[in-house]
Every structure is written in C-alpha cells, then in structure tokens.
mmCIF file of C-alpha atoms in Angstrom:
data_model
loop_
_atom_site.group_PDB
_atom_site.id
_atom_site.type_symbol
_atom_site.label_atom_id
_atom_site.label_comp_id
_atom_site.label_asym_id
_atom_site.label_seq_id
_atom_site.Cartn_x
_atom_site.Cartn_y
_atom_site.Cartn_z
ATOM 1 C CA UNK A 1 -44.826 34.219 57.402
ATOM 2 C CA UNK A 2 -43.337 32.215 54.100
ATOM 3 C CA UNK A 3 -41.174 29.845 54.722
ATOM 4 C CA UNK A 4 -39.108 27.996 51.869
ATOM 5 C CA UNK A 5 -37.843 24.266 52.243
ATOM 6 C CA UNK A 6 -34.901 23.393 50.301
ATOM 7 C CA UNK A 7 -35.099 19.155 50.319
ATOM 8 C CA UNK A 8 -32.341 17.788 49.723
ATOM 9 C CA UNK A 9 -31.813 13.907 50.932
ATOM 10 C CA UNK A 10 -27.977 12.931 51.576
ATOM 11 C CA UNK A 11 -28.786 14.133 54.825
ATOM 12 C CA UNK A 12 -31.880 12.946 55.641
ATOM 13 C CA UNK A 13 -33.328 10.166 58.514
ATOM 14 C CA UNK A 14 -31.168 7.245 57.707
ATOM 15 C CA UNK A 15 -29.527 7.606 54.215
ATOM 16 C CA UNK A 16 -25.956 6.567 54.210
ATOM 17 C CA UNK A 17 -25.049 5.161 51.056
ATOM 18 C CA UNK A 18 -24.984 5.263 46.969
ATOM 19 C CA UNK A 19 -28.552 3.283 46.581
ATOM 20 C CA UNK A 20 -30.146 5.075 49.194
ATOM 21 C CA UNK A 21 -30.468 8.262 47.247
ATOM 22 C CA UNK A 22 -30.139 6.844 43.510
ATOM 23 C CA UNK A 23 -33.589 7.703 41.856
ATOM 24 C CA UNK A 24 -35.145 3.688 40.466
ATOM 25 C CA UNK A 25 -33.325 1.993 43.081
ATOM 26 C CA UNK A 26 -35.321 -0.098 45.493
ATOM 27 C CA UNK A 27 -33.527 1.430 48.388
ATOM 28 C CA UNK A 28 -34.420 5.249 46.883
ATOM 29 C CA UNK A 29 -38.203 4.059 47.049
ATOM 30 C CA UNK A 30 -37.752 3.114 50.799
ATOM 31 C CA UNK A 31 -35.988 6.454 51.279
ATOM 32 C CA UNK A 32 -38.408 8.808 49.734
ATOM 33 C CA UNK A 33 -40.477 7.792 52.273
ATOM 34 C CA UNK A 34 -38.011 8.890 54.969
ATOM 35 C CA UNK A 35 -37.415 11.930 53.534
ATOM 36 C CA UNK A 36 -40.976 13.059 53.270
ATOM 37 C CA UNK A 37 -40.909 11.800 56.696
ATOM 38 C CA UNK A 38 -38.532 14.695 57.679
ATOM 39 C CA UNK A 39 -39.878 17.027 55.313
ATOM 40 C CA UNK A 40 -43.499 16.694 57.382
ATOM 41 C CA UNK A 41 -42.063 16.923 60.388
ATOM 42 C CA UNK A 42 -40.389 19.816 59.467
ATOM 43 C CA UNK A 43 -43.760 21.629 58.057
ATOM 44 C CA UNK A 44 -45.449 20.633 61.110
ATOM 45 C CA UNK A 45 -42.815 22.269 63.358
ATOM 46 C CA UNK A 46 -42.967 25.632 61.684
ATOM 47 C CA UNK A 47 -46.865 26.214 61.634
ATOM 48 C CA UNK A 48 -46.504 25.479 65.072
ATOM 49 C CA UNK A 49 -44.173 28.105 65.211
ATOM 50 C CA UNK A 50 -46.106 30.589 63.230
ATOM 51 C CA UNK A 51 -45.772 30.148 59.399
ATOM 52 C CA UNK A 52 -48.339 31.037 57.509
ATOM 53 C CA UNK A 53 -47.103 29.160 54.142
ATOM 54 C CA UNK A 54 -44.613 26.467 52.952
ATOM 55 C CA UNK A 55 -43.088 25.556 49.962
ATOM 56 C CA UNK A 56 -40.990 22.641 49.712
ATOM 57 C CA UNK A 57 -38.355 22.965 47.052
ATOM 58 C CA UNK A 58 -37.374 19.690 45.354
ATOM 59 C CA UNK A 59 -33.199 20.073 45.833
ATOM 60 C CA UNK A 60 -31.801 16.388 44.958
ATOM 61 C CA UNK A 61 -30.637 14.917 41.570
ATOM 62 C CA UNK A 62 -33.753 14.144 39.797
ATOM 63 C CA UNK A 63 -35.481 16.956 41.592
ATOM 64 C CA UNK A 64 -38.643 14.200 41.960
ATOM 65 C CA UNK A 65 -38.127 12.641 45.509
ATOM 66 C CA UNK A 66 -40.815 13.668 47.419
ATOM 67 C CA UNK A 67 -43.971 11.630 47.989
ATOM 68 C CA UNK A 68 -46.683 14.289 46.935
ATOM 69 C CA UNK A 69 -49.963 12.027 48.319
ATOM 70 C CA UNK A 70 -47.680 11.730 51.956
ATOM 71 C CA UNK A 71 -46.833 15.444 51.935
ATOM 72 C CA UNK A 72 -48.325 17.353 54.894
ATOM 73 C CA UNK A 73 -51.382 19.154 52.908
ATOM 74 C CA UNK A 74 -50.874 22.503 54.688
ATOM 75 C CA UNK A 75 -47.510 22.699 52.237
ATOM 76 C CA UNK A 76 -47.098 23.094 48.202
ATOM 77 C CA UNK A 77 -44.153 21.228 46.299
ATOM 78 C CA UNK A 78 -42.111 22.473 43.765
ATOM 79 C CA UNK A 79 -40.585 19.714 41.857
ATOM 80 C CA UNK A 80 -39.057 18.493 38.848
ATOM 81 C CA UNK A 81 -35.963 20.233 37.189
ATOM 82 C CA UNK A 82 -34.580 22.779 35.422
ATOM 83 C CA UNK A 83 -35.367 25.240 37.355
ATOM 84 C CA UNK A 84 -33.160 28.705 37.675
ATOM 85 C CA UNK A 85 -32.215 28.670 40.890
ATOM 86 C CA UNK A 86 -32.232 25.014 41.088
ATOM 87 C CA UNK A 87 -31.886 24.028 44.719
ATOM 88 C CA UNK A 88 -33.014 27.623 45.680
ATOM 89 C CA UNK A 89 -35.575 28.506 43.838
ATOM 90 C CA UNK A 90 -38.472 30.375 45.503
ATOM 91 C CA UNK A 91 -35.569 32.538 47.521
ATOM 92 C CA UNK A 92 -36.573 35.522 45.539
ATOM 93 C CA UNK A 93 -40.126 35.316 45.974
ATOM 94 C CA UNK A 94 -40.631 36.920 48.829
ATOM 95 C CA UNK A 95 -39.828 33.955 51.785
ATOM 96 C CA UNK A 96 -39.174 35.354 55.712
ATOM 97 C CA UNK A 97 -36.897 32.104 55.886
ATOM 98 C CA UNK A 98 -35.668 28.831 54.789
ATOM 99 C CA UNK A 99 -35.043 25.414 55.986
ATOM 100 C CA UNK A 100 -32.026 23.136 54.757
ATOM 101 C CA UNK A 101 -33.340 19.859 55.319
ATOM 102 C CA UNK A 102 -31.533 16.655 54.293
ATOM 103 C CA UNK A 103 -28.476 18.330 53.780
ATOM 104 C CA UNK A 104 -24.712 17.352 53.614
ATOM 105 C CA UNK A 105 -20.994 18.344 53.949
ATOM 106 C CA UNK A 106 -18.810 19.726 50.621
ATOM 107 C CA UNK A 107 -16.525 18.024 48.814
ATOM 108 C CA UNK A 108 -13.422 17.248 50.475
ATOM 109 C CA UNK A 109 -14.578 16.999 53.654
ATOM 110 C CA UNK A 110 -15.132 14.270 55.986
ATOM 111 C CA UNK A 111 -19.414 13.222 56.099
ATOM 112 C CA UNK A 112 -22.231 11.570 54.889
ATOM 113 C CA UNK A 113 -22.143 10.967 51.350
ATOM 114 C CA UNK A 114 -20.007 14.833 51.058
ATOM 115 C CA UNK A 115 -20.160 15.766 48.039
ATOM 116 C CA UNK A 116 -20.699 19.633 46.020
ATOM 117 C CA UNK A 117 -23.013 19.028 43.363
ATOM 118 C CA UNK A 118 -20.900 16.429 41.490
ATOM 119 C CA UNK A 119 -21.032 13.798 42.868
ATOM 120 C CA UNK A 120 -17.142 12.339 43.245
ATOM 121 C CA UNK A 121 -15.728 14.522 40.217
ATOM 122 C CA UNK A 122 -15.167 17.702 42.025
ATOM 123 C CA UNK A 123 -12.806 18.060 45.012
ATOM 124 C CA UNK A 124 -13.457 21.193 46.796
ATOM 125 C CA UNK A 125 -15.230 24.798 45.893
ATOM 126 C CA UNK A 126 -14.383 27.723 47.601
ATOM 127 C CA UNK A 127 -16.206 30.949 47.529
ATOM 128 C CA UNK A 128 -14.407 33.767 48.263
ATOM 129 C CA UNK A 129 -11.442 31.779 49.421
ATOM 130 C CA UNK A 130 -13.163 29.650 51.791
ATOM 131 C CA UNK A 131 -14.410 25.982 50.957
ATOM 132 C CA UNK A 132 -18.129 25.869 50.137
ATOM 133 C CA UNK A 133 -20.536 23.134 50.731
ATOM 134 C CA UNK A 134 -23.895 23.459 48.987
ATOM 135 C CA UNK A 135 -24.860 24.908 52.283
ATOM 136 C CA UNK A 136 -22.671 27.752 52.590
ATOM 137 C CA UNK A 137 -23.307 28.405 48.607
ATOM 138 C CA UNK A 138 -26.810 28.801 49.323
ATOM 139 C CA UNK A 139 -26.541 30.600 52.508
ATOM 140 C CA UNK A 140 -24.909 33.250 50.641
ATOM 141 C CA UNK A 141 -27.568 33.494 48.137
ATOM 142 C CA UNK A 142 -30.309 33.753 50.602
ATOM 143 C CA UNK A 143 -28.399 36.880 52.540
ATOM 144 C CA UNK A 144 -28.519 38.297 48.917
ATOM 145 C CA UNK A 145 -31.843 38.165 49.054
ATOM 146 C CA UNK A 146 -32.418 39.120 52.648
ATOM 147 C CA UNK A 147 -33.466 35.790 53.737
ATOM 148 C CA UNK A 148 -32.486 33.769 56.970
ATOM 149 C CA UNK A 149 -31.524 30.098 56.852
ATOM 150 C CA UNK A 150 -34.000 28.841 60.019
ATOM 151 C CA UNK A 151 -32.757 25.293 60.593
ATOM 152 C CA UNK A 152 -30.358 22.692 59.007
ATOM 153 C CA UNK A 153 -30.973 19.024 59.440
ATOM 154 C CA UNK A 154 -28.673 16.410 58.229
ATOM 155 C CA UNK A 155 -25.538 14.597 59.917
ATOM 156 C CA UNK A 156 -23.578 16.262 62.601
ATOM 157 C CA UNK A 157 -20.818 17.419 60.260
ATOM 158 C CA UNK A 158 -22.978 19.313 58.264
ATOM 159 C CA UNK A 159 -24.584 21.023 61.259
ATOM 160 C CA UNK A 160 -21.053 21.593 62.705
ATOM 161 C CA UNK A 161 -20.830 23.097 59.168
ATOM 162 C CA UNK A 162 -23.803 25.539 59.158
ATOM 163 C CA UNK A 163 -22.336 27.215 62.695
ATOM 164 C CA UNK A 164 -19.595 28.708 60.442
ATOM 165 C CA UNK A 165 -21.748 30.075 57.426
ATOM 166 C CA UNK A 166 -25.251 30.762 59.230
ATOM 167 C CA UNK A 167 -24.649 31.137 63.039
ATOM 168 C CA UNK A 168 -28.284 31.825 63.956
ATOM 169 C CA UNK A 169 -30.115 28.907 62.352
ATOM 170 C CA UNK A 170 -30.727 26.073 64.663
ATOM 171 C CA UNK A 171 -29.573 22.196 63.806
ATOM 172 C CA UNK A 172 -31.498 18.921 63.836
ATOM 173 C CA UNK A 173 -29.027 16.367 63.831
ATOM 174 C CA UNK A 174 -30.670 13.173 62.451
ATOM 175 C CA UNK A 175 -27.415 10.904 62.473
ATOM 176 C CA UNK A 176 -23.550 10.816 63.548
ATOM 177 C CA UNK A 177 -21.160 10.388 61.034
ATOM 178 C CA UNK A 178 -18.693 6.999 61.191
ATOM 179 C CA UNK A 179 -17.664 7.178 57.610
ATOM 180 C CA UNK A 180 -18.850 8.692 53.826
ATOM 181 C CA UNK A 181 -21.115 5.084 53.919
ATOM 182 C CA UNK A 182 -21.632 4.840 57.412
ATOM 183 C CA UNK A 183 -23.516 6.825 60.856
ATOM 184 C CA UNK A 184 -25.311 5.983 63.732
ATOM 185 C CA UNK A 185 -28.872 6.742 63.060
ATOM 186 C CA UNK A 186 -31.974 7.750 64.923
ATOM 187 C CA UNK A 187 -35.032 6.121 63.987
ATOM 188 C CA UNK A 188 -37.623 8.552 62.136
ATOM 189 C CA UNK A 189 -40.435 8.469 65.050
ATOM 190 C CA UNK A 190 -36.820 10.086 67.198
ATOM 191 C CA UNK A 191 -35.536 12.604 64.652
ATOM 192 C CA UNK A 192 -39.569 13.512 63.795
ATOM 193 C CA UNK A 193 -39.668 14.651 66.963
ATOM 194 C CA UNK A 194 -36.161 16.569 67.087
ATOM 195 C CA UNK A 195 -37.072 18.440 63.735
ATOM 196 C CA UNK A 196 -40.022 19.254 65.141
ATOM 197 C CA UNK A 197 -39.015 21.219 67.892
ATOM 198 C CA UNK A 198 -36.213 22.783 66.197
ATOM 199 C CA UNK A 199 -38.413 23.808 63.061
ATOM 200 C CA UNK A 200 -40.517 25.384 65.998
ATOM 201 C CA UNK A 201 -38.013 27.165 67.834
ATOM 202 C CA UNK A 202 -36.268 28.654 64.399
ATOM 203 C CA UNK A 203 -39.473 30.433 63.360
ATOM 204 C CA UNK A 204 -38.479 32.946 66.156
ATOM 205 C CA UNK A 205 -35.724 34.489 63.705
ATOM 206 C CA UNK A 206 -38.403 34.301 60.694
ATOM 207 C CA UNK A 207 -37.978 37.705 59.357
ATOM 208 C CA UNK A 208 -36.729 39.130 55.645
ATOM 209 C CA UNK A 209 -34.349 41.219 56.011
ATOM 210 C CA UNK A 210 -32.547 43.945 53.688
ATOM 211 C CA UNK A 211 -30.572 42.498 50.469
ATOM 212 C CA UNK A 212 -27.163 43.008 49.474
ATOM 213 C CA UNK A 213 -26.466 41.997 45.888
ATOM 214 C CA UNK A 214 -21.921 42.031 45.757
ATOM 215 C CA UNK A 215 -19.336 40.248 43.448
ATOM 216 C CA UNK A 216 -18.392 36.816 44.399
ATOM 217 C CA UNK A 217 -15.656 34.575 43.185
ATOM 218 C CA UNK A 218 -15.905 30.702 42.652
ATOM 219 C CA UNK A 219 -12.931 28.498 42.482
ATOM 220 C CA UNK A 220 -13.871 24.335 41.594
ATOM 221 C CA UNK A 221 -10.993 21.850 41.831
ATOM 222 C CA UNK A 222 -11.750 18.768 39.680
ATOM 223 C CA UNK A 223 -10.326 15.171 40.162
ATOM 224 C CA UNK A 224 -9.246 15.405 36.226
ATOM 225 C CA UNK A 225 -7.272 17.578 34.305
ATOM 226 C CA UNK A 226 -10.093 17.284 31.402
ATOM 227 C CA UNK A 227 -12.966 18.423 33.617
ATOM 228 C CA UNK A 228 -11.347 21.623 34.165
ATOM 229 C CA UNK A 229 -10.682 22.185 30.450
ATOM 230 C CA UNK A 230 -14.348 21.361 29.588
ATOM 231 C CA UNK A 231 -15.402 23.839 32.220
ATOM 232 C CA UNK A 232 -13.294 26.485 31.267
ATOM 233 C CA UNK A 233 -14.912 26.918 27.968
ATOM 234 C CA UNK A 234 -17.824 28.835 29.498
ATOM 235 C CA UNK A 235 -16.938 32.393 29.134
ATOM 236 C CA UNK A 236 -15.422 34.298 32.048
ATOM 237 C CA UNK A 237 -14.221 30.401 33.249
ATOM 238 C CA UNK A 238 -10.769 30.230 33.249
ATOM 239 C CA UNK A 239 -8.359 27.983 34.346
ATOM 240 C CA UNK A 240 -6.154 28.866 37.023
ATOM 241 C CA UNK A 241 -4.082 25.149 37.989
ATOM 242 C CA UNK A 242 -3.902 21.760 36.098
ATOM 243 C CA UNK A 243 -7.684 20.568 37.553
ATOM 244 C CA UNK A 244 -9.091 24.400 38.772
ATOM 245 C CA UNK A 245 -11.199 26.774 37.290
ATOM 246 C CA UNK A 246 -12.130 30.045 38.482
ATOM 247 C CA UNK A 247 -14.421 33.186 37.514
ATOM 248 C CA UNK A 248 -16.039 35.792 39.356
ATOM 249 C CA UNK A 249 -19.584 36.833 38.834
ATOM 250 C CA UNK A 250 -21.694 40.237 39.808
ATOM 251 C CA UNK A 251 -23.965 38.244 42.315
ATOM 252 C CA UNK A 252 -24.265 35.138 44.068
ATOM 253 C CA UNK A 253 -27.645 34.533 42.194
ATOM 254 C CA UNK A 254 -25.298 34.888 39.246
ATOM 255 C CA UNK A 255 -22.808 32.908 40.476
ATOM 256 C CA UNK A 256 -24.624 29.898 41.033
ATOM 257 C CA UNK A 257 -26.211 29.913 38.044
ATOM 258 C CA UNK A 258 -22.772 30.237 36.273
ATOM 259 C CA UNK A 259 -21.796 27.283 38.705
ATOM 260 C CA UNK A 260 -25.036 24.966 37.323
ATOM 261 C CA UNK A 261 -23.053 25.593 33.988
ATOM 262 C CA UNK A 262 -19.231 24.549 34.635
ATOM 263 C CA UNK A 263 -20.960 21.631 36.602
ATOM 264 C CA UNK A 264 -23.135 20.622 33.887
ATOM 265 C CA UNK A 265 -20.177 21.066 31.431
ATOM 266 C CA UNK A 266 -18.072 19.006 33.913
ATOM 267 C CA UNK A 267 -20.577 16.219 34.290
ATOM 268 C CA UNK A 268 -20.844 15.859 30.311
ATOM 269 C CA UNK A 269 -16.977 15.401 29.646
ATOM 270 C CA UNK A 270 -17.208 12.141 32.448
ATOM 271 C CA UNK A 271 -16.719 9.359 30.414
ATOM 272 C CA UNK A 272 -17.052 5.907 31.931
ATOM 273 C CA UNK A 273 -14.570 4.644 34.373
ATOM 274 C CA UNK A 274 -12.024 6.602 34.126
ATOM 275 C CA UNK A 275 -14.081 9.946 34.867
#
C-alpha cells in the first residue's frame, strides 16, 4: 500500500496567523517544526495501519517547509516547486490513497487563514457550480485518478468541509476556529495522538480504484476588476462578470493545471497596496 501526503500548513497544530506560515519569518521556523510534527504523526499512523510506502508532498507556498533531518525515516519528501501537479503531484503514480494534512477552508468562507491559492486576491472558485476549496479541487483530481482521500487534518471548518466533497475519509481536527487569526488549539503531544489514530483507522479504505477522466468547469471571482482581465488572457479564459473568469477544461488534471496559470497570471498583475 502507497500512500501520498499532500502537506500543506494553514491547517496544521497551532498555525493561526500571517507569520506563522510566511517562509523567513521567525514564527515559520517555529512552525515547520509543528508541521513535521503532524506530518510524523501522520506517517506513523498509517504504517500502523498497513502502508507499505509514503511520500510526503511539499503543498505550501515555497513548497520547502518540511524539516527533512525530523522527518519520520520510513517516508520520502518531495519538495521544492514547480512541479506539475503542484500540491498533487505523485496522484498519478500509482498511490492506494492520500492524506490532506494541514489543510484549510476556500476563499470566502469562514476559517483558519481560508484562502484558494491566492492568498486574499481571489474571492471564491467554484467547480462545477459549487464553491471549491483546495480540498474539494484536489479531491476531484484524485477520483480522476482512482484515488481515495484517507484523512483530512486541519481546523474544524475544513473537516466540516471534507464531509461534503469526500464523505469516506476520516478528520483529525487539530484546532476550533474563533476567527481567520484566531482558534482554540490542542497542543502537538494531543493532536499527535488524534492523527495518529485517525491515519490508522483511514488505511481501512486504502484501495485504488477505477479512474474517470470528464470535463470540468472553473469559475474564479477576483477582489479586482484587473485580476480578472490579466487572467483572461490565457486562452480558453474568458471573462464572464466585472472580477470573474471562467473556462472549462477536458480533465481535472487539466484543469488545475490551467488554474496554476490564471493564478499565477493573477498574482503577477498585484501591484502593491492596492492589489
């Protein structure tokens, strides 16, 4: 059994604000060390449940978070950027399941540091109609690849998300949401533990199943009126309202690589203070 780790780290033991997750901060240095905190606990968990091999995708900003020389050694990393699939990578490699750890709510939506890629630009995604977090985008690209999403850990918004788009995978809720800089949090020796056991008991629905690639359609509403005109110069982007864009790809794999563009085209047309 191969089991992929997506790491992402708005959601993981403790974070709740900017600094926390801010790559050269002080407070991202204390942080990493949380996060591989859950990441380990998380590995441990699912060789006790039966895995056979884990690879821990890199999934936040700088794609560098992780502290390899703390990282359990039964597990492999994948980090640094630029990669195709970005936060997904190693879905189509052959994985019986993968773990959202440290994640978060979407933009427009009450949580933890909520957010859908961009981090404040963007004001809600919908796939298909229905608003997307980065969980429910990358849900959908695992089915396509006939892979089950095992366990989500993060606050309990973004668990109360993952019911909706993966109703199987279990939840390891390391922290209750007061406010987008604020939650009650469980030490890490407490929501160790909890990930643990729920990394454990998900590996009973560790299984690939059958792929089904289908046509998916992205719509991205931006805070700015210029964001959506930047993004809509990427062929088959078009723009559909004053601050939306829309297009509609073959695939989900296709769609969310076509996504990594109109963000990254978003994200370059910021400028300064007034976004």
């Amino acid at each position: 059994m191969r089991i992929l780790i997506s790491a992402d780290m708005e959601g993981a033991t403790g974070v709740t604000c900017t600094a926390d997750v801010v790559p050269g901060t002080e407070q991202w240095q204390r942080f990493r060390r949380l996060l591989t905190g859950d990441v380990n606990a998380c590995v441990a968990g699912l060789f006790d449940g039966g895995a056979t091999e884990v690879l821990v995708n890199e999934a936040h900003s700088s794609q560098r978070n992780v502290l390899l020389e703390e990282l359990d050694p039964r597990a492999r990393l994948l980090t640094g950027r630029h990669k195709p699939l970005s936060m997904m990578q190693g879905i189509d490699s052959g994985v019986d399941g993968v773990v959202f750890l440290g994640y978060h709510t979407g933009a427009g939506a009450d949580g933890v540091l909520a957010h859908t890629y961009l981090e404040n630009s963007i004001t809600e995604v919908r796939l298909d109609g229905v608003a997307a977090s980065e969980g429910r985008l990358n849900a959908t690209l695992a089915a396509e690849h006939g892979v089950p999403v095992l366990l989500v850990t993060g606050d309990d918004l973004t668990c109360a998300d993952a019911s909706a788009y993966a109703p199987r995978a279990r939840h390891a809720v390391v922290k209750e949401c007061v406010s987008r800089y604020a939650a009650v949090c469980s030490p890490p020796s407490v929501t160790a533990a909890l990930i643990t056991a729920e990394a454990t008991a998900a590996m009973a629905h560790a299984g690939r199943g059958h792929g089904d690639a289908s046509a998916h359609t992205v719509e991205v509403d931006f805070d700015a009126t210029h964001l959506a005109h930047a993004a809509a110069v990427v062929p088959t982007v078009e723009m559909v309202g004053t601050r939306t864009v829309r297009f509609t790809a073959e695939s989900q794999t296709a769609a969310m690589k076509a996504f990594k563009v109109v963000t990254a085209i978003a994200a370059g047309a910021i400028d300064g203070l007034y976004g």
